Amino acid sequence: MSNSALYFDYAATTPVDERVIQVMVACLGQAGHFGNPASSSHGFGQQARMLVEQARQQVATLVGARSGQIVWTSGATESNNLALKGVAEAYTQRSGKTVGHIITSQIEHKAILDTAQYLQGRGVDVTYLAPDADGLISAEAVSAALRDDTFLVSLMLVNNELGTVNDIAAIGERVREHGALLHVDAAQAAGKRPIDLSTLAVDLMSFSAHKLYGPKGIGALYVGPRAEKRVLAQIHGGGHEQGLRSGTLATHQIAGMGAAFALAAESLDKEIAWTQRLNDRLCEQLAGIKGLVINGSREQRIPHTLSLTFTRHDLDVAALGKSLAFSSTSACNSAKNAPSHVLLALGLDAAAASQTIRLSLGRFTCEADIDGAAGLIQAALSRPPFWAVAQS
């Protein structure tokens, strides 16, 4: 794709901020902090370790955690796997049972859904909650699904396709009262809305750097006090990261993630306000399109992500993609060329899903980009699709 295309796929990945790149470069090469953070007997390793711990504190500060509660991983996918598989194995070991019950939802990221399916194949019973019409999972739905043998609930904070925001505070209270652990995938939430783990009843939370202007290949898992002895490592070989994730730490990537989270903390309120302004501008310009539907709640959402279905038009998605970088589904579904499981769960059929695009805004989006995207979308609309005409 031409680099001249307008970029509206920040939910898939963000460009690394130049300030983050500078921090990362300082960890490379003979003149940089290239030492192994585990080599504590000399200055090279000690300097690298200092950067790792500084980054751990930077990540913790953004989300209201203590630095010792942050465990480095290769990304949110690994964090999700560690949370679900690690808790499931610990539950089996502790209880002596080969089965148990997990609650998640039909609209989670594939990193959760595929892991839940894996656990099902090993005897764990899994309940997949359906979203309501607004694309939300309610605390009441979670409460109704809780069972005596439920040991884990795993739900997104912000949906990666819709931008909808679950009431994790209310859900956490219900789960905490029951006694199960609550894991939250916050890959799409960090840096886009305030998170304070010191007040939330959340036991495990997953993060990713590349959704927040940091590098790919690095993430973290928050492990709260209730979960400390209820998660088993999935990668062994040295006992790094409090025994939860072995392997030599990638100092440059970790420092980059820390810098990215620190930058987000500095400008969180400002960036949210600016993105909301851009979102309002885009919605205003698209408001005249007949049959345009914004999927998901209009109130409980972040302004960074818009899922748009064109019910009365044929949208030439292929042609639009030459000038506008967007997603027709999440990156995980795009890889399989499959309709969005999120949209199908909301009740859209495959035809409607094919006329749906996800636009995601970010730090470097400007008003001219908004105007350009609106113009390109309007130009890509043609005749009404046959399936919409038949239903009208």
Short mmCIF file of C-alpha atoms in Angstrom, two decimals:
data_model
loop_
_atom_site.label_atom_id
_atom_site.label_comp_id
_atom_site.label_asym_id
_atom_site.label_seq_id
_atom_site.Cartn_x
_atom_site.Cartn_y
_atom_site.Cartn_z
CA MET A 1 0.00 0.00 0.00
CA SER A 2 1.24 3.47 -0.82
CA ASN A 3 2.56 5.47 2.11
CA SER A 4 0.53 8.37 0.74
CA ALA A 5 -2.67 6.68 1.90
CA LEU A 6 -4.45 8.26 4.87
CA TYR A 7 -3.81 6.09 7.91
CA PHE A 8 -6.93 5.12 9.87
CA ASP A 9 -5.86 1.75 11.27
CA TYR A 10 -4.35 2.75 14.63
CA ALA A 11 -6.30 -0.04 16.36
CA ALA A 12 -4.29 -2.57 14.35
CA THR A 13 -0.97 -0.90 15.09
CA THR A 14 0.50 2.51 15.72
CA PRO A 15 3.70 3.99 14.33
CA VAL A 16 6.44 4.11 16.93
CA ASP A 17 6.76 7.62 18.32
CA GLU A 18 10.09 9.22 17.40
CA ARG A 19 10.76 9.91 21.09
CA VAL A 20 10.34 6.22 21.79
CA ILE A 21 12.72 5.30 18.97
CA GLN A 22 15.42 7.49 20.53
CA VAL A 23 15.08 5.62 23.82
CA MET A 24 15.28 2.26 22.05
CA VAL A 25 18.34 3.16 19.97
CA ALA A 26 20.20 4.09 23.16
CA CYS A 27 19.92 0.42 24.18
CA LEU A 28 21.62 -0.91 21.05
CA GLY A 29 25.20 -1.08 19.82
CA GLN A 30 28.51 -1.06 21.62
CA ALA A 31 28.00 2.46 22.92
CA GLY A 32 24.49 1.67 24.18
CA HIS A 33 23.01 -0.20 27.14
CA PHE A 34 23.34 -3.56 25.41
CA GLY A 35 24.07 -5.71 28.46
CA ASN A 36 21.92 -8.61 29.61
CA PRO A 37 19.64 -7.33 32.40
CA ALA A 38 20.18 -10.61 34.24
CA SER A 39 23.97 -10.07 34.38
CA SER A 40 24.17 -8.39 37.75
CA SER A 41 27.91 -8.80 38.30
CA HIS A 42 29.02 -5.94 36.01
CA GLY A 43 27.98 -2.46 34.97
CA PHE A 44 26.72 -3.39 31.52
CA GLY A 45 24.06 -5.68 32.96
CA GLN A 46 23.30 -3.33 35.82
CA GLN A 47 22.65 -0.43 33.45
CA ALA A 48 20.32 -2.58 31.36
CA ARG A 49 18.53 -3.75 34.48
CA MET A 50 18.05 -0.16 35.59
CA LEU A 51 16.32 0.64 32.29
CA VAL A 52 14.12 -2.45 32.57
CA GLU A 53 12.98 -1.47 36.07
CA GLN A 54 12.44 2.14 35.04
CA ALA A 55 10.20 0.95 32.22
CA ARG A 56 8.34 -1.36 34.58
CA GLN A 57 7.57 1.64 36.78
CA GLN A 58 6.48 3.71 33.77
CA VAL A 59 3.99 1.04 32.71
CA ALA A 60 2.73 0.66 36.26
CA THR A 61 2.26 4.42 36.68
CA LEU A 62 -0.04 4.72 33.67
CA VAL A 63 -2.39 2.03 34.97
CA GLY A 64 -2.27 2.65 38.73
CA ALA A 65 -0.29 -0.46 39.64
CA ARG A 66 2.91 -1.17 41.57
CA SER A 67 5.99 -1.89 39.49
CA GLY A 68 6.42 -5.33 41.02
CA GLN A 69 3.01 -6.31 39.65
CA ILE A 70 4.11 -5.89 36.00
CA VAL A 71 5.43 -8.99 34.21
CA TRP A 72 7.05 -8.57 30.78
CA THR A 73 5.76 -10.68 27.88
CA SER A 74 6.07 -10.60 24.09
CA GLY A 75 2.71 -8.86 23.71
CA ALA A 76 -0.94 -8.97 24.71
CA THR A 77 -1.44 -12.34 23.00
CA GLU A 78 1.14 -13.96 25.25
CA SER A 79 -0.23 -12.08 28.26
CA ASN A 80 -3.69 -13.44 27.52
CA ASN A 81 -2.35 -16.97 27.12
CA LEU A 82 -0.39 -16.72 30.36
CA ALA A 83 -3.45 -15.44 32.21
CA LEU A 84 -5.92 -18.05 30.96
CA LYS A 85 -3.69 -21.11 30.72
CA GLY A 86 -1.69 -20.18 33.80
CA VAL A 87 -4.77 -19.74 35.97
CA ALA A 88 -6.44 -22.87 34.56
CA GLU A 89 -3.39 -25.03 35.30
CA ALA A 90 -3.01 -23.55 38.78
CA TYR A 91 -6.70 -24.20 39.50
CA THR A 92 -6.38 -27.82 38.40
CA GLN A 93 -3.24 -28.30 40.49
CA ARG A 94 -4.67 -26.60 43.57
CA SER A 95 -8.14 -28.16 43.49
CA GLY A 96 -7.19 -31.57 42.20
CA LYS A 97 -10.00 -31.28 39.66
CA THR A 98 -9.61 -31.81 35.92
CA VAL A 99 -12.48 -29.51 35.05
CA GLY A 100 -13.70 -26.08 36.04
CA HIS A 101 -15.55 -23.15 34.52
CA ILE A 102 -14.42 -20.00 32.72
CA ILE A 103 -16.59 -17.10 31.53
CA THR A 104 -15.70 -14.95 28.53
CA SER A 105 -17.67 -13.42 25.66
CA GLN A 106 -18.36 -14.01 21.98
CA ILE A 107 -16.71 -10.71 21.00
CA GLU A 108 -13.30 -11.12 22.59
CA HIS A 109 -10.03 -10.99 20.66
CA LYS A 110 -8.98 -14.26 19.06
CA ALA A 111 -6.12 -14.47 21.56
CA ILE A 112 -8.81 -15.10 24.18
CA LEU A 113 -11.27 -17.12 22.10
CA ASP A 114 -8.66 -19.50 20.69
CA THR A 115 -7.10 -19.98 24.12
CA ALA A 116 -10.52 -20.66 25.64
CA GLN A 117 -11.17 -23.22 22.90
CA TYR A 118 -7.80 -24.85 23.69
CA LEU A 119 -8.78 -25.12 27.36
CA GLN A 120 -12.16 -26.58 26.39
CA GLY A 121 -10.33 -29.35 24.60
CA ARG A 122 -8.66 -30.14 27.92
CA GLY A 123 -11.84 -30.38 29.91
CA VAL A 124 -12.50 -26.82 31.03
CA ASP A 125 -16.11 -25.70 30.61
CA VAL A 126 -16.39 -22.27 28.94
CA THR A 127 -19.39 -19.93 28.78
CA TYR A 128 -19.33 -17.42 25.92
CA LEU A 129 -21.60 -14.50 26.81
CA ALA A 130 -23.48 -12.82 23.99
CA PRO A 131 -23.20 -9.02 23.76
CA ASP A 132 -26.25 -6.83 24.06
CA ALA A 133 -27.42 -4.69 21.14
CA ASP A 134 -24.82 -2.05 22.05
CA GLY A 135 -21.93 -4.51 21.93
CA LEU A 136 -21.52 -4.58 25.71
CA ILE A 137 -21.24 -7.32 28.33
CA SER A 138 -23.15 -6.36 31.45
CA ALA A 139 -22.36 -7.13 35.07
CA GLU A 140 -25.78 -8.76 35.29
CA ALA A 141 -24.93 -11.16 32.46
CA VAL A 142 -21.70 -12.11 34.19
CA SER A 143 -23.49 -12.66 37.52
CA ALA A 144 -26.07 -14.90 35.87
CA ALA A 145 -23.32 -17.06 34.35
CA LEU A 146 -21.24 -17.51 37.53
CA ARG A 147 -21.20 -21.05 38.93
CA ASP A 148 -19.72 -22.71 42.00
CA ASP A 149 -16.83 -24.01 39.88
CA THR A 150 -16.16 -20.72 38.02
CA PHE A 151 -12.52 -19.85 38.66
CA LEU A 152 -11.90 -17.18 36.00
CA VAL A 153 -13.73 -14.46 34.06
CA SER A 154 -11.95 -12.89 31.09
CA LEU A 155 -13.39 -9.83 29.34
CA MET A 156 -12.11 -6.91 27.32
CA LEU A 157 -12.10 -3.39 28.67
CA VAL A 158 -12.36 -1.84 25.18
CA ASN A 159 -13.53 -3.91 22.22
CA ASN A 160 -10.96 -3.86 19.43
CA GLU A 161 -13.50 -3.60 16.59
CA LEU A 162 -16.27 -1.49 18.09
CA GLY A 163 -14.46 0.72 20.58
CA THR A 164 -17.17 -0.06 23.16
CA VAL A 165 -16.22 0.05 26.86
CA ASN A 166 -17.40 -2.58 29.31
CA ASP A 167 -18.18 -1.54 32.88
CA ILE A 168 -15.25 -3.46 34.33
CA ALA A 169 -15.64 -1.79 37.73
CA ALA A 170 -19.15 -3.24 38.17
CA ILE A 171 -18.18 -6.59 36.68
CA GLY A 172 -15.14 -6.77 38.94
CA GLU A 173 -17.25 -6.30 42.05
CA ARG A 174 -19.51 -9.22 41.08
CA VAL A 175 -16.57 -11.49 40.29
CA ARG A 176 -14.66 -10.52 43.43
CA GLU A 177 -17.73 -11.25 45.58
CA HIS A 178 -17.98 -14.69 43.99
CA GLY A 179 -14.30 -15.46 44.56
CA ALA A 180 -13.18 -16.07 40.98
CA LEU A 181 -10.34 -14.14 39.33
CA LEU A 182 -11.01 -11.42 36.75
CA HIS A 183 -8.69 -11.03 33.77
CA VAL A 184 -9.07 -8.00 31.50
CA ASP A 185 -7.58 -7.56 28.05
CA ALA A 186 -6.69 -3.85 28.00
CA ALA A 187 -4.63 -3.78 24.78
CA GLN A 188 -7.07 -1.29 23.22
CA ALA A 189 -7.66 0.67 26.42
CA ALA A 190 -4.27 1.72 27.76
CA GLY A 191 -3.52 5.30 26.82
CA LYS A 192 -7.05 5.82 25.50
CA ARG A 193 -8.90 6.04 28.80
CA PRO A 194 -7.90 6.26 32.47
CA ILE A 195 -7.10 2.95 34.20
CA ASP A 196 -6.53 2.72 37.95
CA LEU A 197 -5.80 -0.81 39.07
CA SER A 198 -5.42 0.36 42.65
CA THR A 199 -9.20 0.82 42.79
CA LEU A 200 -10.50 -1.73 40.27
CA ALA A 201 -11.39 -5.28 41.34
CA VAL A 202 -9.21 -6.69 38.56
CA ASP A 203 -6.69 -9.47 39.17
CA LEU A 204 -4.94 -9.75 35.80
CA MET A 205 -4.66 -7.24 32.93
CA SER A 206 -2.96 -7.53 29.55
CA PHE A 207 -1.12 -4.74 27.72
CA SER A 208 0.62 -4.28 24.39
CA ALA A 209 3.21 -1.67 23.38
CA HIS A 210 2.45 -1.44 19.68
CA LYS A 211 -1.10 -0.22 20.27
CA LEU A 212 0.38 2.78 22.10
CA TYR A 213 3.19 4.10 19.86
CA GLY A 214 5.70 1.59 21.17
CA PRO A 215 7.44 -1.32 19.42
CA LYS A 216 5.91 -4.61 18.35
CA GLY A 217 6.93 -7.77 20.17
CA ILE A 218 6.66 -6.51 23.73
CA GLY A 219 3.80 -6.42 26.22
CA ALA A 220 3.03 -6.96 29.87
CA LEU A 221 0.68 -8.72 32.25
CA TYR A 222 -0.44 -7.09 35.48
CA VAL A 223 -0.64 -9.69 38.25
CA GLY A 224 -2.57 -8.45 41.28
CA PRO A 225 -2.26 -9.77 44.83
CA ARG A 226 -5.15 -12.26 44.54
CA ALA A 227 -3.57 -13.80 41.44
CA GLU A 228 0.05 -14.01 42.61
CA LYS A 229 -0.12 -17.67 43.63
CA ARG A 230 -2.89 -18.63 41.22
CA VAL A 231 -0.96 -18.40 37.93
CA LEU A 232 1.53 -20.97 36.64
CA ALA A 233 4.29 -20.08 34.17
CA GLN A 234 3.88 -21.14 30.55
CA ILE A 235 7.49 -20.49 29.48
CA HIS A 236 10.24 -22.11 31.53
CA GLY A 237 14.00 -21.75 31.53
CA GLY A 238 15.64 -19.61 34.18
CA GLY A 239 12.82 -18.35 36.35
CA HIS A 240 12.87 -14.75 35.13
CA GLU A 241 10.03 -12.32 35.88
CA GLN A 242 9.22 -13.70 39.34
CA GLY A 243 9.19 -17.18 37.87
CA LEU A 244 6.25 -16.41 35.60
CA ARG A 245 8.02 -15.85 32.27
CA SER A 246 11.53 -17.10 31.57
CA GLY A 247 13.77 -15.70 28.85
CA THR A 248 16.37 -12.98 28.32
CA LEU A 249 14.67 -9.60 28.54
CA ALA A 250 14.72 -7.44 25.40
CA THR A 251 16.00 -4.22 26.96
CA HIS A 252 15.41 -2.03 23.89
CA GLN A 253 11.81 -3.16 23.48
CA ILE A 254 11.05 -2.91 27.19
CA ALA A 255 12.57 0.57 27.39
CA GLY A 256 10.50 1.51 24.35
CA MET A 257 7.29 0.28 25.96
CA GLY A 258 8.09 2.18 29.13
CA ALA A 259 8.75 5.38 27.20
CA ALA A 260 5.51 4.95 25.24
CA PHE A 261 3.47 4.48 28.41
CA ALA A 262 5.18 7.46 30.06
CA LEU A 263 4.32 9.67 27.07
CA ALA A 264 0.73 8.47 27.23
CA ALA A 265 0.53 9.35 30.92
CA GLU A 266 1.77 12.87 30.23
CA SER A 267 -0.80 13.62 27.53
CA LEU A 268 -3.73 11.30 28.32
CA ASP A 269 -6.45 13.91 28.90
CA LYS A 270 -5.26 16.10 26.04
CA GLU A 271 -5.16 13.24 23.54
CA ILE A 272 -8.59 11.95 24.55
CA ALA A 273 -10.09 15.42 24.09
CA TRP A 274 -8.38 15.90 20.71
CA THR A 275 -9.48 12.49 19.46
CA GLN A 276 -13.06 13.18 20.54
CA ARG A 277 -12.97 16.40 18.54
CA LEU A 278 -11.77 14.53 15.46
CA ASN A 279 -14.39 11.82 16.00
CA ASP A 280 -17.15 14.41 16.18
CA ARG A 281 -15.87 16.06 13.00
CA LEU A 282 -15.87 12.75 11.12
CA CYS A 283 -19.34 11.74 12.30
CA GLU A 284 -20.70 15.15 11.34
CA GLN A 285 -19.34 14.84 7.81
CA LEU A 286 -20.71 11.31 7.37
CA ALA A 287 -24.10 12.08 8.92
CA GLY A 288 -25.73 12.74 5.55
CA ILE A 289 -25.14 9.21 4.26
CA LYS A 290 -28.46 7.36 4.29
CA GLY A 291 -28.40 4.01 6.02
CA LEU A 292 -25.06 4.56 7.74
CA VAL A 293 -24.96 2.69 11.06
CA ILE A 294 -22.36 3.14 13.78
CA ASN A 295 -22.02 -0.22 15.47
CA GLY A 296 -21.93 -0.36 19.25
CA SER A 297 -22.93 1.96 22.05
CA ARG A 298 -22.78 5.67 21.28
CA GLU A 299 -22.16 6.49 24.95
CA GLN A 300 -19.93 3.74 26.35
CA ARG A 301 -17.09 3.97 23.86
CA ILE A 302 -13.71 5.48 23.19
CA PRO A 303 -13.52 8.13 20.44
CA HIS A 304 -10.59 6.41 18.75
CA THR A 305 -12.54 3.62 17.01
CA LEU A 306 -15.58 3.67 14.72
CA SER A 307 -17.24 0.62 13.16
CA LEU A 308 -19.40 1.78 10.24
CA THR A 309 -21.89 -0.33 8.28
CA PHE A 310 -23.34 1.01 5.02
CA THR A 311 -26.78 -0.61 4.74
CA ARG A 312 -28.07 1.21 1.66
CA HIS A 313 -25.00 1.41 -0.51
CA ASP A 314 -22.34 -0.69 -2.15
CA LEU A 315 -19.07 0.46 -0.67
CA ASP A 316 -16.18 -0.30 -3.02
CA VAL A 317 -13.90 -1.51 -0.24
CA ALA A 318 -11.03 -2.52 -2.54
CA ALA A 319 -10.94 0.84 -4.29
CA LEU A 320 -11.25 2.71 -1.00
CA GLY A 321 -8.31 0.79 0.42
CA LYS A 322 -5.96 2.26 -2.19
CA SER A 323 -6.26 5.71 -0.65
CA LEU A 324 -7.44 5.01 2.89
CA ALA A 325 -5.78 2.59 5.30
CA PHE A 326 -8.55 1.02 7.38
CA SER A 327 -9.74 -2.42 8.50
CA SER A 328 -12.75 -4.31 7.25
CA THR A 329 -12.46 -6.46 10.39
CA SER A 330 -9.87 -7.00 13.11
CA ALA A 331 -6.36 -7.98 12.04
CA CYS A 332 -6.84 -11.49 13.43
CA ASN A 333 -9.89 -12.06 11.20
CA SER A 334 -8.28 -10.37 8.20
CA ALA A 335 -5.49 -12.95 8.33
CA LYS A 336 -8.10 -15.68 7.78
CA ASN A 337 -10.22 -13.69 5.32
CA ALA A 338 -13.24 -14.39 7.53
CA PRO A 339 -16.23 -12.20 8.43
CA SER A 340 -15.89 -10.41 11.74
CA HIS A 341 -17.02 -12.65 14.58
CA VAL A 342 -17.80 -9.48 16.52
CA LEU A 343 -20.22 -8.20 13.88
CA LEU A 344 -21.83 -11.64 13.51
CA ALA A 345 -22.35 -11.74 17.29
CA LEU A 346 -24.08 -8.36 17.06
CA GLY A 347 -26.55 -9.85 14.58
CA LEU A 348 -25.12 -8.65 11.28
CA ASP A 349 -25.03 -11.19 8.47
CA ALA A 350 -22.02 -11.80 6.22
CA ALA A 351 -23.30 -9.39 3.57
CA ALA A 352 -23.66 -6.54 6.04
CA ALA A 353 -20.27 -7.38 7.54
CA SER A 354 -18.74 -7.03 4.08
CA GLN A 355 -20.11 -3.48 3.95
CA THR A 356 -18.54 -2.59 7.30
CA ILE A 357 -15.27 -0.76 7.88
CA ARG A 358 -13.37 0.07 11.04
CA LEU A 359 -11.77 3.50 11.19
CA SER A 360 -9.38 4.07 14.07
CA LEU A 361 -7.83 7.42 14.88
CA GLY A 362 -4.63 8.19 16.69
CA ARG A 363 -2.01 10.64 17.89
CA PHE A 364 -0.95 11.74 14.43
CA THR A 365 -4.42 12.07 12.89
CA CYS A 366 -5.22 15.67 11.95
CA GLU A 367 -8.33 17.52 10.78
CA ALA A 368 -7.18 17.39 7.16
CA ASP A 369 -7.02 13.59 7.45
CA ILE A 370 -10.60 13.54 8.75
CA ASP A 371 -11.83 15.67 5.86
CA GLY A 372 -9.94 13.53 3.38
CA ALA A 373 -11.30 10.27 4.76
CA ALA A 374 -14.89 11.54 4.71
CA GLY A 375 -14.49 12.59 1.08
CA LEU A 376 -13.01 9.26 0.05
CA ILE A 377 -15.80 7.31 1.73
CA GLN A 378 -18.50 9.39 0.08
CA ALA A 379 -16.83 8.95 -3.31
CA ALA A 380 -16.67 5.17 -2.83
CA LEU A 381 -20.43 4.86 -2.37
CA SER A 382 -22.50 3.79 -5.35
CA ARG A 383 -25.84 2.06 -5.88
CA PRO A 384 -27.83 0.40 -3.08
CA PRO A 385 -26.80 -3.26 -2.55
CA PHE A 386 -29.32 -5.87 -3.66
CA TRP A 387 -29.56 -7.41 -0.20
CA ALA A 388 -30.53 -4.09 1.40
CA VAL A 389 -33.14 -3.38 -1.30
CA ALA A 390 -34.68 -6.82 -0.75
CA GLN A 391 -35.04 -6.13 2.97
CA SER A 392 -36.53 -2.65 2.61
#
